[in-house]
């Protein structure tokens, strides 16, 4: 069977930073995210004994991708198949620029590859499997607003939908600052989280944050929600800055935009920022304000591109074609 | 008597951020600094019963300066004099741009005013008194490389010289980014330090840092010293960023320069940064590298001005003229 799946990237409001188990990618804490409608990966997977080799093509380039093949091996073993795999994957956004391409990539791969291998997995099982590929990919499996339970074992660390995509009309307007590769891949960065003297205090406080943000989402209290996400982004970057050695993901334009967002809010525009392990700003606003936010962003010289996202469904199959 | 004193600003390598006593300005922790040869305040003080009013002139402008007059009242009371005061003070650098003008200002004022009032105070007493004016002013009283003991009472919280100015040939090349007033005066900022969830962990760890940096200075181990000061600056800013509300002192050019310094180091130039409660970078290097550092800095568009400092003596009297 040849199966094509699409999966969204996601933006974490309460971040995943640091792992408690490196191999299983068990996160140090529960995280909360929203799937993004306009950052996605489309992946086609086909297994066949006729293929001579495993092959992986990402964004029209053939690549070695040992991490992908290792992941496919888990699926082959579970499905008890021996055919070689052919994977063709495409992001509609730049890879590894701090835009969570591994989240959408491994989520799409998980759905396409398990289906192509003849497995029938539940959403929970898909989320667990995607997590083993890339932690945040677990959050790109379910729909809309998502909670990834940290769990204490592989079977208990999975994401599920809190609310569907149409629950709350908010937007994530991404201001893309620099399309280059990031300095430190987040897999490396995660390992250094524990080297910050502030990490234990972050962990002590995080369940309280999770509780508060879920409450803000439940009530659709946008300013309360916004304040939590902005403080959370700064907290994660404070941990990064105090890691040994320090991780500085920000660029000059990151600071410029942070200051602009705070100023715009003083002017009455209800917009808040969050920042992942990269230089780009995600400007979170209500749907009614997304055009105003975008208009302001494109006037800023350092903003290369904006991408407007609404909440999105999770990973899903687009086409499945029998190879026979 | 009319007395003119000069005092240097200082750069803290281990920072003072947060107080344990607001009124007495007892700092939350011990700090370590170096006096700066080219950022200073020159202040002339005269007491006379012939003056109709207290008057304060700072940088050629007459000003109300209630904080200064309150400080003078302490001195008048201690010296048991009733004459009005005339103060003329001048910085050779912009006021309140995150360049510690209150440190040099209150240190020069302390020395000039106590002498003009007929008091004869020891260096320790001067440091204690300067601290009551502005915390970091206590460090501008003694010479060279300075430790300000946090203390647990007014009498035990004072600075003393660790080494004289000529002990170690290092330089502080300040990259001045924006000469405007800073967003949050540091007196306000200090109050928010405790609102960061990371502040307690910073405090738990700081005496260890003090021990390590004193050891690096003792051994004149420049790379070890540099790594400590850079991590310390990032740690203080991590506390600021996680305060409620967040304090963002950085400007875009601050990040640009941080990244440049790290790159220059990769190229083999031994230079480290520290940052106070403001946007400017202090590039700390060995004397032999100060021209190279400065040459690189002036090529950067966002750097308005550089100021090259060597270690300096502390506050001292320049002239004392009998008024009779």
Coordinates of C-alpha atoms in Angstrom, one line a residue:
Chain A
X1 CA 0.0 0.0 0.0
X2 CA 1.2 3.5 -0.7
X3 CA -0.1 5.9 1.9
X4 CA 0.1 9.7 2.0
X5 CA -0.6 11.5 5.2
X6 CA -0.5 15.2 6.2
X7 CA 0.4 16.5 9.7
X8 CA 0.5 20.0 11.2
X9 CA 3.3 21.5 13.1
X10 CA 2.3 22.7 16.5
X11 CA 3.2 25.6 18.8
X12 CA 3.6 24.8 22.5
X13 CA 2.1 27.3 24.9
X14 CA 3.6 25.4 27.8
X15 CA 6.9 24.2 26.5
X16 CA 8.6 20.8 26.3
X17 CA 12.3 21.4 27.3
X18 CA 14.3 18.7 28.8
X19 CA 13.7 14.9 29.0
X20 CA 13.5 12.5 31.8
X21 CA 14.4 9.6 29.4
X22 CA 16.6 10.2 26.5
X23 CA 15.9 6.9 24.5
X24 CA 12.1 6.9 25.0
X25 CA 11.9 10.7 24.7
X26 CA 9.9 11.0 27.9
X27 CA 9.6 14.7 28.5
X28 CA 10.6 16.3 31.8
X29 CA 7.1 17.8 32.0
X30 CA 3.6 17.9 30.5
X31 CA 3.1 20.4 27.7
X32 CA 0.2 22.2 26.1
X33 CA 0.0 23.1 22.4
X34 CA -2.1 24.0 19.4
X35 CA -1.8 22.5 15.9
X36 CA -1.0 25.0 13.2
X37 CA -3.0 25.1 10.0
X38 CA -0.3 26.5 7.7
X39 CA 2.8 24.7 8.7
X40 CA 2.6 21.1 7.6
X41 CA 4.4 18.1 6.3
X42 CA 3.0 15.8 3.6
X43 CA 4.6 12.3 3.5
X44 CA 4.1 9.3 1.3
X45 CA 5.3 5.9 2.5
X46 CA 5.4 2.7 0.6
X47 CA 6.9 -0.7 1.6
X48 CA 7.9 -3.2 -1.0
X49 CA 10.1 -6.2 -1.3
X50 CA 10.8 -5.0 -4.9
X51 CA 12.7 -1.9 -3.6
X52 CA 16.4 -2.6 -3.5
X53 CA 17.1 -0.1 -0.7
X54 CA 15.3 2.1 1.8
X55 CA 15.1 5.5 0.3
X56 CA 14.2 8.8 1.9
X57 CA 13.5 12.0 0.0
X58 CA 12.9 15.2 2.0
X59 CA 11.9 18.4 0.2
X60 CA 13.0 16.9 -3.1
X61 CA 16.4 15.9 -1.9
X62 CA 17.5 12.3 -1.3
X63 CA 18.9 12.0 2.2
X64 CA 20.5 9.4 4.5
X65 CA 18.1 10.1 7.4
X66 CA 19.3 7.4 9.8
X67 CA 16.9 8.7 12.4
X68 CA 14.0 8.1 10.0
X69 CA 15.2 4.6 9.1
X70 CA 15.6 3.7 12.8
X71 CA 12.0 4.8 13.3
X72 CA 10.8 2.8 10.3
X73 CA 12.7 -0.3 11.7
X74 CA 10.5 0.0 14.8
X75 CA 7.4 -0.1 12.6
X76 CA 8.7 -2.9 10.4
X77 CA 9.4 -5.0 13.5
X78 CA 5.9 -4.3 15.0
X79 CA 4.1 -5.0 11.7
X80 CA 6.4 -8.0 11.0
X81 CA 7.3 -6.9 7.5
X82 CA 10.6 -7.0 5.8
X83 CA 10.1 -4.9 2.6
X84 CA 12.2 -1.9 1.9
X85 CA 10.7 1.5 2.4
X86 CA 10.3 4.5 0.1
X87 CA 9.5 7.7 1.8
X88 CA 8.8 11.0 0.1
X89 CA 8.2 13.9 2.4
X90 CA 7.7 17.6 1.9
X91 CA 7.4 20.5 4.3
X92 CA 5.6 23.6 3.2
X93 CA 8.0 25.6 5.3
X94 CA 11.8 25.7 5.9
X95 CA 13.3 22.7 7.7
X96 CA 15.1 23.0 11.1
X97 CA 14.7 26.8 11.4
X98 CA 13.0 26.5 14.8
X99 CA 9.7 25.8 13.2
X100 CA 9.1 22.3 14.6
X101 CA 9.6 20.5 11.2
X102 CA 10.4 17.3 13.2
X103 CA 7.0 17.5 14.9
X104 CA 5.0 17.6 11.7
X105 CA 7.5 15.4 9.9
X106 CA 7.4 12.5 12.4
X107 CA 3.6 12.8 12.9
X108 CA 3.0 12.5 9.2
X109 CA 5.5 9.7 8.9
X110 CA 3.9 7.8 11.8
X111 CA 0.5 7.9 10.3
X112 CA 1.6 7.1 6.8
X113 CA 4.1 4.4 7.7
X114 CA 2.0 2.5 10.2
X115 CA -1.0 2.5 7.7
X116 CA 1.3 1.4 4.8
X117 CA 2.7 -1.3 7.0
X118 CA -0.8 -2.6 7.7
X119 CA -1.0 -1.6 11.4
X120 CA -4.2 -0.2 12.8
X121 CA -3.2 1.9 15.7
X122 CA -5.4 4.0 18.0
X123 CA -4.7 7.8 18.3
X124 CA -3.1 7.2 21.6
X125 CA -0.8 4.5 20.1
X126 CA 0.0 6.8 17.2
X127 CA 0.9 9.6 19.6
X128 CA 3.2 7.3 21.6
X129 CA 4.9 6.1 18.5
X130 CA 5.3 9.6 17.0
X131 CA 6.9 10.6 20.3
X132 CA 9.6 8.0 19.9
X133 CA 10.4 9.6 16.6
X134 CA 10.4 13.2 17.9
X135 CA 9.0 14.3 21.2
X136 CA 6.8 17.1 20.0
X137 CA 5.5 15.0 17.1
X138 CA 3.3 13.3 19.7
X139 CA 1.3 16.6 19.9
X140 CA 0.7 16.8 16.2
X141 CA -1.3 13.6 16.2
X142 CA -4.6 14.7 17.9
X143 CA -6.8 17.6 16.9
X144 CA -6.8 21.2 17.8
X145 CA -5.7 22.1 21.4
X146 CA -3.6 19.4 22.8
X147 CA -2.1 18.1 26.1
X148 CA 0.9 15.8 26.1
X149 CA 0.9 14.0 29.3
X150 CA 4.5 13.6 30.5
X151 CA 3.8 10.0 31.8
X152 CA 6.2 7.9 33.6
X153 CA 6.6 5.2 31.0
X154 CA 6.4 4.9 27.2
X155 CA 2.7 3.8 27.4
X156 CA 1.6 6.7 29.6
X157 CA 3.4 9.5 27.7
X158 CA 1.1 10.6 24.9
X159 CA -0.9 13.5 23.7
X160 CA -4.7 13.9 23.5
X161 CA -7.0 16.6 22.3
X162 CA -8.3 19.0 24.9
X163 CA -10.6 20.8 22.4
X164 CA -11.1 20.5 18.7
X165 CA -9.6 23.1 16.2
X166 CA -12.9 25.1 16.0
X167 CA -13.2 25.5 19.8
X168 CA -11.5 28.9 20.0
X169 CA -10.9 31.5 17.3
X170 CA -7.3 32.4 18.0
X171 CA -4.4 32.8 15.5
X172 CA -0.7 32.2 15.5
X173 CA 0.9 34.7 13.2
X174 CA 4.5 33.6 12.8
X175 CA 7.1 36.2 12.1
X176 CA 9.9 34.4 10.4
X177 CA 13.2 36.1 11.0
X178 CA 15.9 34.0 9.5
X179 CA 15.4 31.0 7.4
X180 CA 18.9 29.5 8.1
X181 CA 19.5 26.4 10.1
X182 CA 19.4 27.0 13.9
X183 CA 22.6 27.0 15.8
X184 CA 21.7 24.1 18.1
X185 CA 19.3 21.4 17.0
X186 CA 16.7 21.0 19.7
X187 CA 17.6 17.4 20.3
X188 CA 21.0 18.7 21.5
X189 CA 19.4 21.6 23.4
X190 CA 17.2 19.3 25.4
X191 CA 20.2 17.5 26.8
X192 CA 21.5 20.7 28.3
X193 CA 18.3 21.7 30.0
X194 CA 19.3 20.1 33.2
X195 CA 22.6 22.0 33.3
X196 CA 20.7 25.2 34.1
X197 CA 20.6 25.9 37.9
X198 CA 17.1 27.1 37.3
X199 CA 15.7 23.9 35.8
X200 CA 14.7 22.3 39.1
X201 CA 12.6 25.4 40.1
X202 CA 11.0 25.4 36.6
X203 CA 10.0 21.8 37.2
X204 CA 8.6 22.5 40.7
X205 CA 6.3 25.2 39.3
X206 CA 5.2 23.7 36.0
X207 CA 2.2 21.7 37.0
X208 CA 0.7 24.8 38.4
X209 CA 1.2 26.5 35.1
X210 CA -0.4 23.6 33.3
X211 CA -3.4 24.0 35.6
X212 CA -3.6 27.7 35.0
X213 CA -3.4 27.6 31.2
X214 CA -6.0 24.9 31.0
X215 CA -8.2 27.0 33.0
X216 CA -7.6 30.1 30.8
X217 CA -8.3 28.0 27.7
X218 CA -11.4 26.5 29.3
X219 CA -12.7 30.0 30.1
X220 CA -11.4 31.4 26.7
X221 CA -9.8 34.2 28.8
X222 CA -7.5 35.6 26.2
X223 CA -5.5 38.1 28.3
X224 CA -4.9 35.6 31.1
X225 CA -3.9 33.0 28.5
X226 CA -1.6 35.5 26.8
X227 CA 0.2 36.4 30.0
X228 CA 0.9 32.8 30.8
X229 CA 2.3 31.9 27.4
X230 CA 4.6 35.0 27.3
X231 CA 6.0 34.4 30.7
X232 CA 6.4 30.7 29.9
X233 CA 8.4 31.5 26.7
X234 CA 10.7 33.8 28.6
X235 CA 11.1 31.2 31.3
X236 CA 12.2 28.5 28.8
X237 CA 14.7 30.9 27.3
X238 CA 15.9 31.9 30.7
X239 CA 16.7 28.2 31.3
X240 CA 18.5 28.1 27.9
X241 CA 20.5 31.2 28.6
X242 CA 21.7 29.8 31.9
X243 CA 22.6 26.3 30.6
X244 CA 26.2 25.3 30.5
X245 CA 27.3 26.3 27.9
X246 CA 24.6 29.0 27.4
X247 CA 22.1 28.5 24.5
X248 CA 21.2 31.8 22.8
X249 CA 18.5 31.2 20.3
X250 CA 17.5 34.8 20.0
X251 CA 18.6 37.0 17.1
X252 CA 18.6 40.9 17.3
X253 CA 15.2 40.9 15.5
X254 CA 13.8 38.6 18.2
X255 CA 14.3 41.3 20.8
X256 CA 13.0 44.0 18.5
X257 CA 9.8 42.0 18.0
X258 CA 9.3 41.2 21.6
X259 CA 9.5 44.9 22.4
X260 CA 7.1 45.7 19.5
X261 CA 4.6 43.2 20.8
X262 CA 4.7 44.7 24.3
X263 CA 4.3 48.2 22.8
X264 CA 1.4 47.2 20.6
X265 CA -0.3 45.8 23.7
X266 CA 0.2 49.2 25.4
X267 CA -1.6 50.7 22.4
X268 CA -4.5 48.4 23.0
X269 CA -3.9 45.5 20.6
X270 CA -4.3 42.2 22.4
X271 CA -1.4 40.2 21.2
X272 CA 1.2 38.1 23.0
X273 CA 4.3 36.3 21.9
X274 CA 5.8 32.9 22.4
X275 CA 9.1 31.7 21.1
X276 CA 10.4 28.1 20.5
X277 CA 14.0 26.9 20.3
X278 CA 14.7 29.4 17.5
X279 CA 14.7 33.1 16.7
X280 CA 11.1 33.4 15.3
X281 CA 8.3 35.0 17.1
X282 CA 4.8 33.4 17.2
X283 CA 2.3 36.3 17.8
X284 CA -0.8 34.8 19.3
X285 CA -3.9 36.9 18.9
X286 CA -7.6 36.5 18.5
X287 CA -8.8 35.8 14.9
X288 CA -10.4 39.3 14.7
X289 CA -6.9 40.9 15.2
X290 CA -4.9 38.7 12.9
X291 CA -4.9 41.1 10.0
X292 CA -3.9 44.0 12.1
X293 CA -1.1 42.0 13.6
X294 CA 0.1 40.9 10.2
X295 CA -0.1 44.4 8.8
X296 CA 2.1 45.7 11.5
X297 CA 4.6 42.8 11.1
X298 CA 5.2 43.2 7.4
X299 CA 6.2 46.8 8.0
X300 CA 9.2 45.6 10.1
X301 CA 12.2 45.2 8.0
X302 CA 13.7 42.2 9.8
X303 CA 10.6 40.1 9.3
X304 CA 11.3 38.0 6.2
X305 CA 7.9 36.4 6.0
X306 CA 4.7 35.9 8.1
X307 CA 2.6 32.7 8.2
X308 CA -0.9 33.1 9.6
X309 CA -2.2 29.9 11.3
X310 CA -5.5 29.0 12.8
X311 CA -5.9 26.0 15.1
X312 CA -5.8 22.8 13.0
X313 CA -6.8 19.2 13.0
X314 CA -4.1 16.7 13.8
X315 CA -2.3 14.2 11.5
X316 CA -4.5 12.4 9.0
X317 CA -4.4 10.2 5.9
X318 CA -5.0 11.9 2.5
X319 CA -4.7 9.0 0.2
X320 CA -4.1 5.3 0.4
X321 CA -3.5 3.4 -2.8
X322 CA -3.2 -0.3 -3.1
X323 CA 0.1 -1.2 -4.8
X324 CA -1.4 -4.3 -6.4
Chain B
X1 CA 35.1 74.3 53.0
X2 CA 34.5 73.6 49.3
X3 CA 35.5 70.1 48.4
X4 CA 35.7 68.5 44.9
X5 CA 35.9 64.7 44.7
X6 CA 36.0 62.3 41.8
X7 CA 34.7 58.7 41.8
X8 CA 34.7 56.0 39.2
X9 CA 31.8 54.0 38.0
X10 CA 32.3 50.3 38.4
X11 CA 31.3 47.1 36.5
X12 CA 30.1 44.2 38.6
X13 CA 31.4 40.8 37.6
X14 CA 29.2 39.1 40.1
X15 CA 26.1 41.3 40.1
X16 CA 24.0 43.0 42.8
X17 CA 20.4 42.3 41.9
X18 CA 17.8 42.3 44.7
X19 CA 17.9 43.7 48.2
X20 CA 17.3 42.1 51.6
X21 CA 16.6 45.5 53.1
X22 CA 15.0 48.3 51.0
X23 CA 15.7 51.3 53.3
X24 CA 19.3 50.4 54.2
X25 CA 20.0 49.1 50.7
X26 CA 21.3 45.8 52.0
X27 CA 22.0 43.7 49.0
X28 CA 20.6 40.1 48.6
X29 CA 24.2 38.9 48.0
X30 CA 27.8 39.8 48.0
X31 CA 29.1 41.2 44.7
X32 CA 32.5 41.6 43.0
X33 CA 33.4 44.6 40.8
X34 CA 36.1 46.6 39.1
X35 CA 36.3 50.4 39.1
X36 CA 36.4 52.0 35.7
X37 CA 39.0 54.5 34.7
X38 CA 36.9 56.4 32.1
X39 CA 33.4 56.6 33.5
X40 CA 33.5 59.0 36.4
X41 CA 31.7 61.7 38.3
X42 CA 33.3 64.9 39.6
X43 CA 31.3 66.5 42.4
X44 CA 31.9 69.7 44.3
X45 CA 30.1 70.3 47.6
X46 CA 30.0 73.3 49.8
X47 CA 28.0 73.9 53.0
X48 CA 27.2 77.5 54.0
X49 CA 24.8 79.3 56.3
X50 CA 25.0 82.1 53.6
X51 CA 23.2 80.0 51.0
X52 CA 19.4 80.6 51.0
X53 CA 18.5 77.1 49.7
X54 CA 20.0 73.7 49.0
X55 CA 20.9 73.6 45.4
X56 CA 21.9 70.7 43.2
X57 CA 23.3 71.0 39.7
X58 CA 23.9 67.8 37.7
X59 CA 25.4 68.0 34.3
X60 CA 24.9 71.8 34.2
X61 CA 21.2 71.5 34.9
X62 CA 19.7 72.6 38.2
X63 CA 17.5 69.8 39.6
X64 CA 15.3 69.0 42.5
X65 CA 17.1 65.7 43.4
X66 CA 15.2 64.8 46.6
X67 CA 17.2 61.6 46.8
X68 CA 20.4 63.6 47.0
X69 CA 19.1 66.1 49.6
X70 CA 17.8 63.2 51.7
X71 CA 21.4 61.8 51.6
X72 CA 22.9 65.2 52.5
X73 CA 20.5 65.4 55.5
X74 CA 22.1 62.2 56.9
X75 CA 25.5 63.9 56.6
X76 CA 24.3 67.2 58.1
X77 CA 22.8 65.3 61.0
X78 CA 26.0 63.3 61.6
X79 CA 28.3 66.3 61.3
X80 CA 25.8 68.4 63.3
X81 CA 25.8 71.3 60.8
X82 CA 22.9 73.3 59.7
X83 CA 24.2 75.2 56.6
X84 CA 22.5 74.8 53.2
X85 CA 24.4 72.9 50.6
X86 CA 25.5 73.7 47.1
X87 CA 26.3 70.7 44.9
X88 CA 27.7 70.8 41.4
X89 CA 28.2 67.4 39.8
X90 CA 29.2 66.3 36.4
X91 CA 29.4 62.8 34.7
X92 CA 31.7 62.3 31.8
X93 CA 29.1 59.9 30.4
X94 CA 25.4 59.8 29.9
X95 CA 23.2 59.6 33.0
X96 CA 20.9 56.7 33.7
X97 CA 21.6 54.7 30.5
X98 CA 22.6 51.6 32.4
X99 CA 26.1 52.9 33.0
X100 CA 25.9 53.1 36.8
X101 CA 25.9 56.8 37.0
X102 CA 24.4 56.5 40.5
X103 CA 27.4 54.5 41.6
X104 CA 30.0 57.1 40.7
X105 CA 27.6 59.9 41.6
X106 CA 26.9 58.8 45.1
X107 CA 30.5 57.8 45.7
X108 CA 31.8 61.2 44.7
X109 CA 29.1 62.9 46.7
X110 CA 29.9 60.9 49.8
X111 CA 33.5 61.7 49.7
X112 CA 33.0 65.4 48.9
X113 CA 30.1 66.0 51.2
X114 CA 31.5 64.3 54.3
X115 CA 34.8 66.1 53.9
X116 CA 33.1 69.5 53.3
X117 CA 31.0 68.8 56.4
X118 CA 34.1 68.3 58.5
X119 CA 33.7 64.5 59.0
X120 CA 36.7 62.3 58.9
X121 CA 35.4 58.8 57.9
X122 CA 37.4 55.7 57.3
X123 CA 37.1 54.0 53.9
X124 CA 34.8 51.4 55.4
X125 CA 32.5 54.2 56.8
X126 CA 32.5 56.0 53.5
X127 CA 31.6 52.8 51.7
X128 CA 28.7 52.2 54.2
X129 CA 27.4 55.7 53.8
X130 CA 27.7 55.6 49.9
X131 CA 25.7 52.4 50.0
X132 CA 22.8 54.2 51.7
X133 CA 22.8 56.6 48.8
X134 CA 23.0 54.0 46.1
X135 CA 23.9 50.3 46.7
X136 CA 26.6 50.0 44.0
X137 CA 28.2 53.3 45.0
X138 CA 29.7 51.4 48.0
X139 CA 31.9 49.6 45.5
X140 CA 33.2 52.8 43.9
X141 CA 34.8 53.9 47.2
X142 CA 37.8 51.4 47.5
X143 CA 40.5 50.9 44.8
X144 CA 40.7 48.6 41.9
X145 CA 39.1 45.2 42.3
X146 CA 36.4 45.3 45.0
X147 CA 34.3 43.0 47.1
X148 CA 31.1 44.3 48.6
X149 CA 30.2 42.1 51.6
X150 CA 26.5 41.7 51.7
X151 CA 26.5 41.9 55.5
X152 CA 23.5 41.5 57.8
X153 CA 23.3 45.0 59.1
X154 CA 24.2 48.5 57.9
X155 CA 27.6 48.3 59.7
X156 CA 28.6 45.0 58.1
X157 CA 27.5 45.8 54.5
X158 CA 30.5 47.6 52.9
X159 CA 33.0 47.2 50.1
X160 CA 36.7 46.7 50.3
X161 CA 39.6 46.4 47.9
X162 CA 40.6 42.9 46.9
X163 CA 43.5 44.1 44.8
X164 CA 44.7 47.6 43.7
X165 CA 44.0 48.9 40.2
X166 CA 47.4 47.9 38.9
X167 CA 47.0 44.3 40.0
X168 CA 45.8 42.9 36.7
X169 CA 46.0 44.4 33.2
X170 CA 42.5 43.8 32.0
X171 CA 40.2 46.2 30.2
X172 CA 36.5 46.9 30.0
X173 CA 35.6 48.1 26.5
X174 CA 32.0 49.4 26.8
X175 CA 29.9 49.3 23.6
X176 CA 27.3 52.0 24.1
X177 CA 24.2 51.1 22.2
X178 CA 21.6 53.6 23.0
X179 CA 22.1 56.7 25.0
X180 CA 18.5 57.1 26.0
X181 CA 17.1 56.6 29.5
X182 CA 16.5 53.1 30.4
X183 CA 13.0 51.6 30.6
X184 CA 13.1 50.7 34.2
X185 CA 15.4 52.5 36.7
X186 CA 17.5 49.9 38.6
X187 CA 16.0 51.0 41.9
X188 CA 12.6 49.8 40.6
X189 CA 14.1 46.7 39.0
X190 CA 15.7 45.5 42.3
X191 CA 12.3 45.3 43.9
X192 CA 11.1 42.9 41.3
X193 CA 14.0 40.5 41.6
X194 CA 12.2 38.4 44.2
X195 CA 9.2 38.0 41.9
X196 CA 11.3 35.6 39.7
X197 CA 10.8 32.0 40.5
X198 CA 14.5 31.6 39.8
X199 CA 15.7 34.1 42.4
X200 CA 15.9 31.6 45.3
X201 CA 18.1 29.2 43.3
X202 CA 20.3 32.1 42.2
X203 CA 20.8 33.0 45.9
X204 CA 21.5 29.4 46.8
X205 CA 24.4 29.2 44.3
X206 CA 25.9 32.7 44.6
X207 CA 28.4 32.2 47.3
X208 CA 30.0 29.4 45.4
X209 CA 30.3 31.8 42.4
X210 CA 31.9 34.5 44.6
X211 CA 34.4 31.9 45.7
X212 CA 35.1 30.8 42.2
X213 CA 35.6 34.3 40.7
X214 CA 37.9 35.3 43.6
X215 CA 40.0 32.3 42.9
X216 CA 40.1 33.1 39.1
X217 CA 41.1 36.7 39.9
X218 CA 43.7 35.5 42.4
X219 CA 45.2 33.2 39.8
X220 CA 44.7 35.8 37.0
X221 CA 43.1 32.9 35.0
X222 CA 41.5 35.0 32.3
X223 CA 39.4 32.3 30.5
X224 CA 38.1 31.0 33.8
X225 CA 37.3 34.5 34.9
X226 CA 35.6 35.3 31.6
X227 CA 33.4 32.2 31.6
X228 CA 32.2 33.0 35.1
X229 CA 31.3 36.6 34.3
X230 CA 29.5 35.8 31.1
X231 CA 27.4 33.1 32.7
X232 CA 26.7 35.5 35.6
X233 CA 25.4 38.2 33.3
X234 CA 23.1 35.8 31.6
X235 CA 21.9 34.5 34.9
X236 CA 21.0 38.0 36.1
X237 CA 19.1 38.7 32.9
X238 CA 17.4 35.3 33.2
X239 CA 16.1 36.5 36.6
X240 CA 15.0 39.8 35.0
X241 CA 13.2 38.1 32.1
X242 CA 11.3 35.8 34.5
X243 CA 10.3 38.6 36.9
X244 CA 6.6 39.5 37.1
X245 CA 6.2 41.6 35.0
X246 CA 9.2 40.6 32.9
X247 CA 12.1 43.1 32.7
X248 CA 13.7 43.2 29.2
X249 CA 16.7 45.4 29.3
X250 CA 18.2 44.1 26.1
X251 CA 17.9 45.8 22.7
X252 CA 18.4 44.1 19.4
X253 CA 22.0 45.3 19.3
X254 CA 22.6 43.6 22.7
X255 CA 21.9 40.2 21.1
X256 CA 23.9 41.1 18.0
X257 CA 27.0 41.9 20.2
X258 CA 26.6 38.9 22.4
X259 CA 26.7 36.7 19.4
X260 CA 29.7 38.6 17.9
X261 CA 31.7 38.2 21.1
X262 CA 31.0 34.5 21.1
X263 CA 32.1 34.3 17.5
X264 CA 35.2 36.4 18.1
X265 CA 36.2 34.0 20.8
X266 CA 35.8 31.1 18.4
X267 CA 38.2 33.0 16.1
X268 CA 40.7 33.0 19.0
X269 CA 40.2 36.4 20.5
X270 CA 39.9 36.1 24.3
X271 CA 37.0 38.4 25.1
X272 CA 33.9 37.9 27.3
X273 CA 30.9 40.1 27.9
X274 CA 29.0 41.2 30.9
X275 CA 25.8 43.3 30.9
X276 CA 24.3 45.5 33.6
X277 CA 20.6 46.6 33.9
X278 CA 20.7 48.2 30.5
X279 CA 21.4 47.4 26.9
X280 CA 25.1 48.1 26.7
X281 CA 27.8 45.4 26.5
X282 CA 30.9 45.5 28.6
X283 CA 33.6 43.6 26.7
X284 CA 36.1 42.3 29.1
X285 CA 39.5 41.4 27.7
X286 CA 43.2 41.6 28.5
X287 CA 44.9 44.9 28.0
X288 CA 46.9 43.5 25.0
X289 CA 43.6 42.8 23.2
X290 CA 41.8 46.1 23.9
X291 CA 42.7 47.7 20.6
X292 CA 41.6 44.7 18.6
X293 CA 38.3 44.5 20.5
X294 CA 37.7 48.2 20.0
X295 CA 38.6 48.0 16.3
X296 CA 36.0 45.3 15.8
X297 CA 33.4 47.1 17.8
X298 CA 33.5 50.4 15.8
X299 CA 32.8 48.5 12.6
X300 CA 29.4 47.5 14.0
X301 CA 26.8 49.9 13.0
X302 CA 24.7 49.7 16.1
X303 CA 27.6 50.7 18.4
X304 CA 27.2 54.4 19.0
X305 CA 30.4 54.8 21.0
X306 CA 33.0 52.8 22.8
X307 CA 34.7 53.6 26.1
X308 CA 37.9 51.9 27.0
X309 CA 38.5 51.4 30.7
X310 CA 41.3 50.1 32.7
X311 CA 41.0 49.2 36.4
X312 CA 40.8 52.4 38.4
X313 CA 41.4 53.8 41.9
X314 CA 38.3 54.5 44.0
X315 CA 36.7 57.7 45.0
X316 CA 39.2 60.5 46.0
X317 CA 39.4 64.2 46.8
X318 CA 40.8 66.4 44.1
X319 CA 40.7 69.8 45.8
X320 CA 39.6 71.2 49.1
X321 CA 39.4 75.0 49.4
X322 CA 38.7 76.8 52.6
X323 CA 35.8 79.1 52.2
X324 CA 37.2 81.6 54.7

